CSV table of C-alpha atoms in Angstrom, one decimal:
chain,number,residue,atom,x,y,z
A,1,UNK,CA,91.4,67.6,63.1
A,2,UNK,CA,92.0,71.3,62.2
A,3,UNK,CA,95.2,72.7,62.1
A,4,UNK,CA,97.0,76.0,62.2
A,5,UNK,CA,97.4,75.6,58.8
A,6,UNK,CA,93.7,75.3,57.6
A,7,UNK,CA,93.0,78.6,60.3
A,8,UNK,CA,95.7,80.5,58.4
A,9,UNK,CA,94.1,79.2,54.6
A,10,UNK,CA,90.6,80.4,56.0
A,11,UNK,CA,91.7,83.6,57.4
A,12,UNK,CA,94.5,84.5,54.3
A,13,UNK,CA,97.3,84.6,56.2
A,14,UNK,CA,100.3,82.7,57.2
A,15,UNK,CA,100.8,80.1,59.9
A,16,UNK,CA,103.3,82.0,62.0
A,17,UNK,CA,100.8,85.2,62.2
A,18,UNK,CA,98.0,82.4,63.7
A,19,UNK,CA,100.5,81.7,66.2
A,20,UNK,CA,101.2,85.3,67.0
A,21,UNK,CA,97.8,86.1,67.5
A,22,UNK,CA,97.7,82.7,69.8
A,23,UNK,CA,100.8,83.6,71.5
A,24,UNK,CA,101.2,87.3,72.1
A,25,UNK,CA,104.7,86.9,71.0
A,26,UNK,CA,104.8,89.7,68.2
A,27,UNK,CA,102.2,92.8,67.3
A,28,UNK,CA,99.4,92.0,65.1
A,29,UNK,CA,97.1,94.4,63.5
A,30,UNK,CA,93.7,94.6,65.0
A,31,UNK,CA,91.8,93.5,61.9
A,32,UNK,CA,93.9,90.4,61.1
A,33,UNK,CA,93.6,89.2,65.2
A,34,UNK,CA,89.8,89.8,64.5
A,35,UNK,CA,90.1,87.5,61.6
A,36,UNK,CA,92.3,85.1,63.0
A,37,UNK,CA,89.9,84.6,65.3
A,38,UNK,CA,86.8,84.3,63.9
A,39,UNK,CA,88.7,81.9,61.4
A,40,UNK,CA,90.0,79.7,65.0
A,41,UNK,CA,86.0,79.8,66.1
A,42,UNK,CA,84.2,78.7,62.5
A,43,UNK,CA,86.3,76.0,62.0
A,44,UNK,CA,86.5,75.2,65.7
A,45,UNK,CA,90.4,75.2,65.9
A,46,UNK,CA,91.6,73.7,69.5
A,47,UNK,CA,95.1,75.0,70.3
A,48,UNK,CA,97.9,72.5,72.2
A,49,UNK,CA,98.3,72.8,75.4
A,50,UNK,CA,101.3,74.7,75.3
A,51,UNK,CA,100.2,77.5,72.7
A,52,UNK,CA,97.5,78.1,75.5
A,53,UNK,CA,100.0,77.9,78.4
A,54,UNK,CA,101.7,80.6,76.5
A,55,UNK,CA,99.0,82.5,75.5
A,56,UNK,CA,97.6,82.9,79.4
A,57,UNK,CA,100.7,83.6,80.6
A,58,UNK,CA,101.9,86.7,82.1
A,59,UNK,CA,105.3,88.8,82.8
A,60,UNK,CA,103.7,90.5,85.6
A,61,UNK,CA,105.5,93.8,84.5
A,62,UNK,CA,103.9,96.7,83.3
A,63,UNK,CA,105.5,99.2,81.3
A,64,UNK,CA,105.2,103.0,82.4
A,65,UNK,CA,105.9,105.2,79.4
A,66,UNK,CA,107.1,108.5,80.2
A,67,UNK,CA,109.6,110.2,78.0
A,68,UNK,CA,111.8,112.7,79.7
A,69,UNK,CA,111.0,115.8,77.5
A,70,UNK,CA,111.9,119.1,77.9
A,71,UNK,CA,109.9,121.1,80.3
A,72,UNK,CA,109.0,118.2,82.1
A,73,UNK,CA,109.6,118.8,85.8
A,74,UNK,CA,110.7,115.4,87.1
A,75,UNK,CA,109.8,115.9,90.9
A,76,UNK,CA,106.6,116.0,89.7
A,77,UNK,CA,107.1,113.3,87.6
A,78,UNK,CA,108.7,111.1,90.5
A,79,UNK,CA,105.4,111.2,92.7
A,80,UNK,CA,103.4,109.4,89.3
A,81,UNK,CA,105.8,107.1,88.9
A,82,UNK,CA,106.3,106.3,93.2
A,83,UNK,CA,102.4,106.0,93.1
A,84,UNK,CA,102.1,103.9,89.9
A,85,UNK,CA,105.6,101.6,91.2
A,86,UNK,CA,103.3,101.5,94.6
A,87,UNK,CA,100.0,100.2,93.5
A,88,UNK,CA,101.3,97.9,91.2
A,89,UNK,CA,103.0,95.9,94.0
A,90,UNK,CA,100.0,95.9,95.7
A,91,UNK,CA,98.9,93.7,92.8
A,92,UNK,CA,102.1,92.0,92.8
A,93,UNK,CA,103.3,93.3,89.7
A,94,UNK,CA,106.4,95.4,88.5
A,95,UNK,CA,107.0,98.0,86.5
A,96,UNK,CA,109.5,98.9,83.6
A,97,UNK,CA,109.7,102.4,83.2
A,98,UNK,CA,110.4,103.8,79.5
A,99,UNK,CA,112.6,106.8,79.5
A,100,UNK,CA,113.5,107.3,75.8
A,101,UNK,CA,111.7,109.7,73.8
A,102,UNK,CA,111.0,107.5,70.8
A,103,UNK,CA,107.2,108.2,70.4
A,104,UNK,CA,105.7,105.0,68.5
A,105,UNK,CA,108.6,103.3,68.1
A,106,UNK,CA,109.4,103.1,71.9
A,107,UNK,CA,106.3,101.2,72.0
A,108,UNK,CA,106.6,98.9,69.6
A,109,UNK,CA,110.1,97.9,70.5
A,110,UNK,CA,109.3,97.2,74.1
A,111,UNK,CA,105.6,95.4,72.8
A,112,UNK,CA,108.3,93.6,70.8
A,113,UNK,CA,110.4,92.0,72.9
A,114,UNK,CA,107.2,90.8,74.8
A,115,UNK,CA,108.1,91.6,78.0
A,116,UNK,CA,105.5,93.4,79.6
A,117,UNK,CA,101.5,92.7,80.2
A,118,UNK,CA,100.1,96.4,79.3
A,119,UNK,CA,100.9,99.9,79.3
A,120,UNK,CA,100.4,103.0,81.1
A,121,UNK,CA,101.5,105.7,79.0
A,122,UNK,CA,101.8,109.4,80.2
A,123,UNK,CA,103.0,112.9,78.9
A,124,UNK,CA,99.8,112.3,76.5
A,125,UNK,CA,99.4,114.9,73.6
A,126,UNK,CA,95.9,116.2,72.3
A,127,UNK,CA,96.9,114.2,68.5
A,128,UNK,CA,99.4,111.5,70.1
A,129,UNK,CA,101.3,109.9,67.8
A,130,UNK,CA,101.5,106.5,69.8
A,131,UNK,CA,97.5,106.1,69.6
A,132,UNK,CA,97.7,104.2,66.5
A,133,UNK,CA,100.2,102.0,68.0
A,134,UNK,CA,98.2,101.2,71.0
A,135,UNK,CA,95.3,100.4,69.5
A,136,UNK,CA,97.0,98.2,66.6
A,137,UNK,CA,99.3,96.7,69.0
A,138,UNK,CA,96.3,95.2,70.9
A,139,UNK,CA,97.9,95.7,74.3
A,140,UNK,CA,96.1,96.8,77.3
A,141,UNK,CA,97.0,100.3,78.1
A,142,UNK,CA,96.1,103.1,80.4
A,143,UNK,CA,96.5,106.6,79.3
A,144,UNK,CA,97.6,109.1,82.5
A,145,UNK,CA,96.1,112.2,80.6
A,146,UNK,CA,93.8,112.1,77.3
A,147,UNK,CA,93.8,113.0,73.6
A,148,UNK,CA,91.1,114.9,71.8
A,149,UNK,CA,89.5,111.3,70.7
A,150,UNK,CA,89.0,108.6,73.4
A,151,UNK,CA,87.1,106.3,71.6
A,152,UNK,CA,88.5,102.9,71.9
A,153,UNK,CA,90.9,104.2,74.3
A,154,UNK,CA,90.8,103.9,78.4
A,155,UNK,CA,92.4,107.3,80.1
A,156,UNK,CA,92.1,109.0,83.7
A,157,UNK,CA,93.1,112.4,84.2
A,158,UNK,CA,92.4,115.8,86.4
A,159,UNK,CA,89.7,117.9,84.9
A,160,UNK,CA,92.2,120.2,84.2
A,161,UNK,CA,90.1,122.6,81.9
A,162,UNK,CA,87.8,122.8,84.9
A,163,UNK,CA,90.8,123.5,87.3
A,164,UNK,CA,91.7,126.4,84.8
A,165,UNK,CA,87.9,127.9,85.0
A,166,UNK,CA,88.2,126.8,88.7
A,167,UNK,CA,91.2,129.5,89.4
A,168,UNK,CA,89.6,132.1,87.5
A,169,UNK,CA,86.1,131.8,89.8
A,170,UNK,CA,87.6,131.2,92.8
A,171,UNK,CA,89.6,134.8,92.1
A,172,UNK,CA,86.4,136.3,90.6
A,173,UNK,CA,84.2,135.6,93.4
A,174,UNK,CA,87.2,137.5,96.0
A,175,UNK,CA,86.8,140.8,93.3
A,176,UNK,CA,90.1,140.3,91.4
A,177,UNK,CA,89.0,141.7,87.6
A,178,UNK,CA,92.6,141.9,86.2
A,179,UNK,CA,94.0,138.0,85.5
A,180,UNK,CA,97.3,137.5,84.4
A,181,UNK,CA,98.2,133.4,83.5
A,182,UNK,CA,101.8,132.1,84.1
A,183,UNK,CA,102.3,129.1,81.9
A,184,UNK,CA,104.4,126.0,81.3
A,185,UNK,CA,107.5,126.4,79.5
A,186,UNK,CA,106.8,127.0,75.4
A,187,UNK,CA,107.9,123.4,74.3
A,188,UNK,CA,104.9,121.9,76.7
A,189,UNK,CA,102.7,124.0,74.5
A,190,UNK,CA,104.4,123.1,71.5
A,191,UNK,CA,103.9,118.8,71.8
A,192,UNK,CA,100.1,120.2,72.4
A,193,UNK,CA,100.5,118.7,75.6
A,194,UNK,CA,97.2,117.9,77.0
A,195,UNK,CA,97.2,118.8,80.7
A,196,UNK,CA,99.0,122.5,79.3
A,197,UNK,CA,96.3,123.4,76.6
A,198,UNK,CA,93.2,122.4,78.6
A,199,UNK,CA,94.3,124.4,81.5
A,200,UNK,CA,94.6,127.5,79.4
A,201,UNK,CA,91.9,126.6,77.7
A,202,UNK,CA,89.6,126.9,80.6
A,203,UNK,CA,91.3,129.8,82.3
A,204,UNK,CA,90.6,131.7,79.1
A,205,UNK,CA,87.2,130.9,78.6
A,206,UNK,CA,86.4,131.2,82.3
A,207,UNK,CA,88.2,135.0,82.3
A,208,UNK,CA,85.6,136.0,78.9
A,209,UNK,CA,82.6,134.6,80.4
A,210,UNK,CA,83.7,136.6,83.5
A,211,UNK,CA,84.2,139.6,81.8
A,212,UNK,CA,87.8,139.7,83.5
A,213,UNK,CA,90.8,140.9,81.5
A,214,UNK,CA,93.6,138.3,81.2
A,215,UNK,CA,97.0,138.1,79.6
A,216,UNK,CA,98.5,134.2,79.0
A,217,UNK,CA,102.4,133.6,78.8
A,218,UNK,CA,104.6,130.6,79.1
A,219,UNK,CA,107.5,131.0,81.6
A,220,UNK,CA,110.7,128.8,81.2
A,221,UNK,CA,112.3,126.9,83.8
A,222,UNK,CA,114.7,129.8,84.6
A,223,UNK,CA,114.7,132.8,86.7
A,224,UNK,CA,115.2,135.0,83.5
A,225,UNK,CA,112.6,133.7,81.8
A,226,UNK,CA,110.2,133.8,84.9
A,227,UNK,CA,111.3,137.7,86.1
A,228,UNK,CA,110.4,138.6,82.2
A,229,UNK,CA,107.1,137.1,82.3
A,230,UNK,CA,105.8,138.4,85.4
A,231,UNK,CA,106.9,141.8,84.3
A,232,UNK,CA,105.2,141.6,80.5
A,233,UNK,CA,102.2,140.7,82.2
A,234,UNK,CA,102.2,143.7,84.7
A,235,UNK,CA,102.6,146.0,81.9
A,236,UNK,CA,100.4,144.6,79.5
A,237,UNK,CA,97.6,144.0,82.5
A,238,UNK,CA,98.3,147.5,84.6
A,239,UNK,CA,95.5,146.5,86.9
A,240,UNK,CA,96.9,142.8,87.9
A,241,UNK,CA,95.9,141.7,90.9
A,242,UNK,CA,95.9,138.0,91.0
A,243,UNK,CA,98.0,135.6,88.8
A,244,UNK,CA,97.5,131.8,87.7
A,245,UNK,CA,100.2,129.7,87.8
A,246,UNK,CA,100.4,126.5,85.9
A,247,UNK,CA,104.2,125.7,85.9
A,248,UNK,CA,105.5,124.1,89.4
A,249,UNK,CA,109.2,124.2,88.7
A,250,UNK,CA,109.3,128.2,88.8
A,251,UNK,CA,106.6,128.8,91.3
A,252,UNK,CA,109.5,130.1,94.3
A,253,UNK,CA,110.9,132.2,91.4
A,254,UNK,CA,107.1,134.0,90.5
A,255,UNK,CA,106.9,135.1,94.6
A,256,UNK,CA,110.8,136.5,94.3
A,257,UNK,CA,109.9,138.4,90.5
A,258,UNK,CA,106.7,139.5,92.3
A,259,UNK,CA,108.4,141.0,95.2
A,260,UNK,CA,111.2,142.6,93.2
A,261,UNK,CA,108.4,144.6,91.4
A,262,UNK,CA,106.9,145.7,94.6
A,263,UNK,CA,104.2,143.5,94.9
A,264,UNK,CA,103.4,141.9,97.9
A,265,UNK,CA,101.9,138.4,97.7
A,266,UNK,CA,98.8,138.1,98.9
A,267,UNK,CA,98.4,141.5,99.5
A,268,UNK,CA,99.0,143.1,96.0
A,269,UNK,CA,98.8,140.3,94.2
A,270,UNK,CA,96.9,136.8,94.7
A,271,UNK,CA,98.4,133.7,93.5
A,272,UNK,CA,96.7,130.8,92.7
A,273,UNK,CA,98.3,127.8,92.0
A,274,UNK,CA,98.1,124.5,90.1
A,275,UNK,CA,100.4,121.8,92.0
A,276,UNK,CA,101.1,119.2,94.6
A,277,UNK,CA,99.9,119.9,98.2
A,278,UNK,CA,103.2,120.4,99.8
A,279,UNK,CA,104.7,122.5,97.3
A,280,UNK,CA,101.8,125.1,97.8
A,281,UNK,CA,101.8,124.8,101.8
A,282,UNK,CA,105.8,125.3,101.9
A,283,UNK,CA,104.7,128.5,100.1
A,284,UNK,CA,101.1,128.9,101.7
A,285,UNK,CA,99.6,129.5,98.1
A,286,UNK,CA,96.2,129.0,97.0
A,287,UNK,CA,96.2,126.6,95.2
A,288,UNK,CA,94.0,123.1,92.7
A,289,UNK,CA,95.8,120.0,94.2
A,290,UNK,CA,97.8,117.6,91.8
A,291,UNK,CA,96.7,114.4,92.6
A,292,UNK,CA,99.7,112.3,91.4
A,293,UNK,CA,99.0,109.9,94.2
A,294,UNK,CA,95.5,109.4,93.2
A,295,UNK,CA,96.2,109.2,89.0
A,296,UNK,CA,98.7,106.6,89.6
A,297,UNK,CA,96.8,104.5,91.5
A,298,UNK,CA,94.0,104.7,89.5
A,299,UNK,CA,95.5,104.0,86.5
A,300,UNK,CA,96.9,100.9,87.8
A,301,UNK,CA,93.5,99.8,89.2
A,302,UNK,CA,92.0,100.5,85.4
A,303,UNK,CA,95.2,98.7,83.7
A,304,UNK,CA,94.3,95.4,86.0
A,305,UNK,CA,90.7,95.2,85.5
A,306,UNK,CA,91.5,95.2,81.6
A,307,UNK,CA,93.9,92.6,82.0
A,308,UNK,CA,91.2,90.7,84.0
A,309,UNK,CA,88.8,91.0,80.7
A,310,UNK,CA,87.2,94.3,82.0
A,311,UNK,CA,86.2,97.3,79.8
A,312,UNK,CA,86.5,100.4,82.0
A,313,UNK,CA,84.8,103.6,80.8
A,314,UNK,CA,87.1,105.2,77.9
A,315,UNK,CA,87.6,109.0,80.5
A,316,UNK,CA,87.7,109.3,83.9
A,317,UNK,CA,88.5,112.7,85.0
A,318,UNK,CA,88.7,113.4,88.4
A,319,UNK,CA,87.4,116.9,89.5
A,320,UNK,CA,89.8,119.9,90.9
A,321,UNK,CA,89.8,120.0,94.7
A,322,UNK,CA,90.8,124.1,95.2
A,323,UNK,CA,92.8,124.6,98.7
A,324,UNK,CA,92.8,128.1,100.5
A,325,UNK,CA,96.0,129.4,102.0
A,326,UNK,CA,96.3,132.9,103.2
A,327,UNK,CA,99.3,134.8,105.0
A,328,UNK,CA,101.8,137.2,103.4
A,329,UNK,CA,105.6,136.2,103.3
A,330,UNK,CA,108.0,137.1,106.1
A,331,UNK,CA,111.7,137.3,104.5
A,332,UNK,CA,113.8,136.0,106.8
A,333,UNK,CA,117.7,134.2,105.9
A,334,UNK,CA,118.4,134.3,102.0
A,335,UNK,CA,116.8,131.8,100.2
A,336,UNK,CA,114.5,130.8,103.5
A,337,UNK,CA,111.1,132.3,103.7
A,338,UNK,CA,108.2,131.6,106.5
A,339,UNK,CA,104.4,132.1,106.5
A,340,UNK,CA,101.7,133.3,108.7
A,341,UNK,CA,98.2,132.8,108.1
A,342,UNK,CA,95.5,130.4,108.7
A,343,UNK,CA,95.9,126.6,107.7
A,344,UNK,CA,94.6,125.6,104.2
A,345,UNK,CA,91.0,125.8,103.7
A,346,UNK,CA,89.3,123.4,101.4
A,347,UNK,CA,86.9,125.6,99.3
A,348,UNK,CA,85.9,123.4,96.9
């Protein structure tokens, strides 16, 4: 009869590594669980019972990865992680949500301790440093967002470089030719944050291939930072008439800044927006809908289908859905404002 012990001769490694590729119970590379195997299915190795017990089991917890960074607005944040939380009941599982900025290392200690199933992993850069752990750690993970290189990978996201070029058309097709671009605050940029750069990305090539002129600036989460944006872009772009804004936290703070340069939105100045649904209809903006609700239950549904033995496609991006809202601000009690105009139009 073969034992672990002639698997581990045949495959060059030791005993206990056979039984944590049989097991789950610690990370092993991705070459030496190919090898393992192959070794368990040549010499036609039969685990006990209870290594395959153990092997087939499951926590029933999935792990939601979302380090709290700075510049991340957590209301947003909340609706992935109430949408994710909510479709994984529906497949009666829980989640354990993973705080800590530790980058690799956060994963490997949680894929450690052998608690969870798979991960869904968000706040994704273009060059992640965590890809290298995923993919050596053998789990199976979800990306919310996507790096430059998918391959091997399984990630859903908005098409947010097609919501950029989105904005700029949609404006471009009402006449504006001056574009000015409102960003997420600096350290978003910095991480190379994947949602933040391919936005920009596809505003800026969108306003050159329309021949529009367009200024790009990150805004911080403060009213400072946000009154000193608006007014470097309406000195460096004289002839603004519509913004894009791609930074939900400070979006109230853009319509004050606006109107305390004498610009009246819509009427001077068109603002177009990239955020949830309610946010833009308290403010009756234009605006691409975030569809938190939509990414998280997706994700899930992509997460369980690998743990069923499924191989879902590596991207699937989800295309903007642009909302029209029109009506200019009435001020009315300090810090309250109400809107008149027509109810929000989908245009595309």
């Amino acid at each position: 009869m073969v034992t672990i012990v002639d698997v581990a001769k045949h495959a060059g490694v030791a005993p206990s590594t056979v039984s944590y590729v049989l097991t789950g119970k610690r990370p092993v590379s991705a070459g030496t669980r190919v090898r393992v195997r192959e070794s368990i299915q040549l010499l036609g190795y039969q685990p006990h019972a209870g290594a395959r017990a153990l092997a087939s089991s499951r926590t029933n917890v999935l792990a939601l990865v979302l380090p709290l960074r700075e510049g991340v607005h957590l209301p947003v944040v909340m609706r992935f992680v109430t949408s994710v939380v909510m479709a994984a009941r529906a497949h009666d599982m829980d989640v354990l949500l993973v705080t800590a900025d530790q980058g690799a290392a956060g994963l490997r200690r949680v894929a450690g301790g052998a608690r969870v199933d798979g991960f869904l992993v968000m706040d994704v850069a273009l060059d992640d440093e965590r890809l290298p752990v995923l993919r050596e750690l053998g789990r199976p993970a979800v990306l919310l967002g996507h790096p430059s290189a998918v391959k091997g990978l399984t990630c859903v996201d908005l098409d947010f470089e097609a919501a950029g070029a989105r904005c700029v058309d949609h404006l471009a097709e009402l006449g504006h030719r001056s574009i000015g671009f409102l960003g997420a605050p600096s350290a978003v940029y910095a991480r190379r944050t994947g949602f933040a750069q391919r936005t920009l990305a596809g505003f800026s090539a969108a306003a050159m291939r329309r021949g529009i002129a367009s200024t790009a600036l990150p805004a911080e989460q403060r009213y400072d930072s946000v009154h000193a944006v608006v007014t470097t872009l309406l000195r460096e772009l004289p002839r603004m008439s519509a913004l894009v804004v791609h930074n939900e936290a400070v979006l109230g703070w853009v319509v004050d800044c606006l109107r305390a340069e004498g610009r009246r939105v819509p009427d001077d100045v068109a603002v177009v927006a990239i955020c949830p649904d309610e946010l833009a209809e308290q403010l009756r903006l234009t605006s691409v809908q975030l569809p938190a609700d939509v990414l998280g239950r997706r994700a899930v549904e992509l997460l369980m289908a690998k743990l069923n033995g499924q191989q879902p496609p590596p991207l699937t991006l989800l295309p903007p859905k642009l909302f029209s809202r029109t009506g200019p601000v009435v001020p009315m009690l300090p810090g309250q404002r109400v809107r008149l105009g027509e109810p929000p139009r989908r245009v595309s």
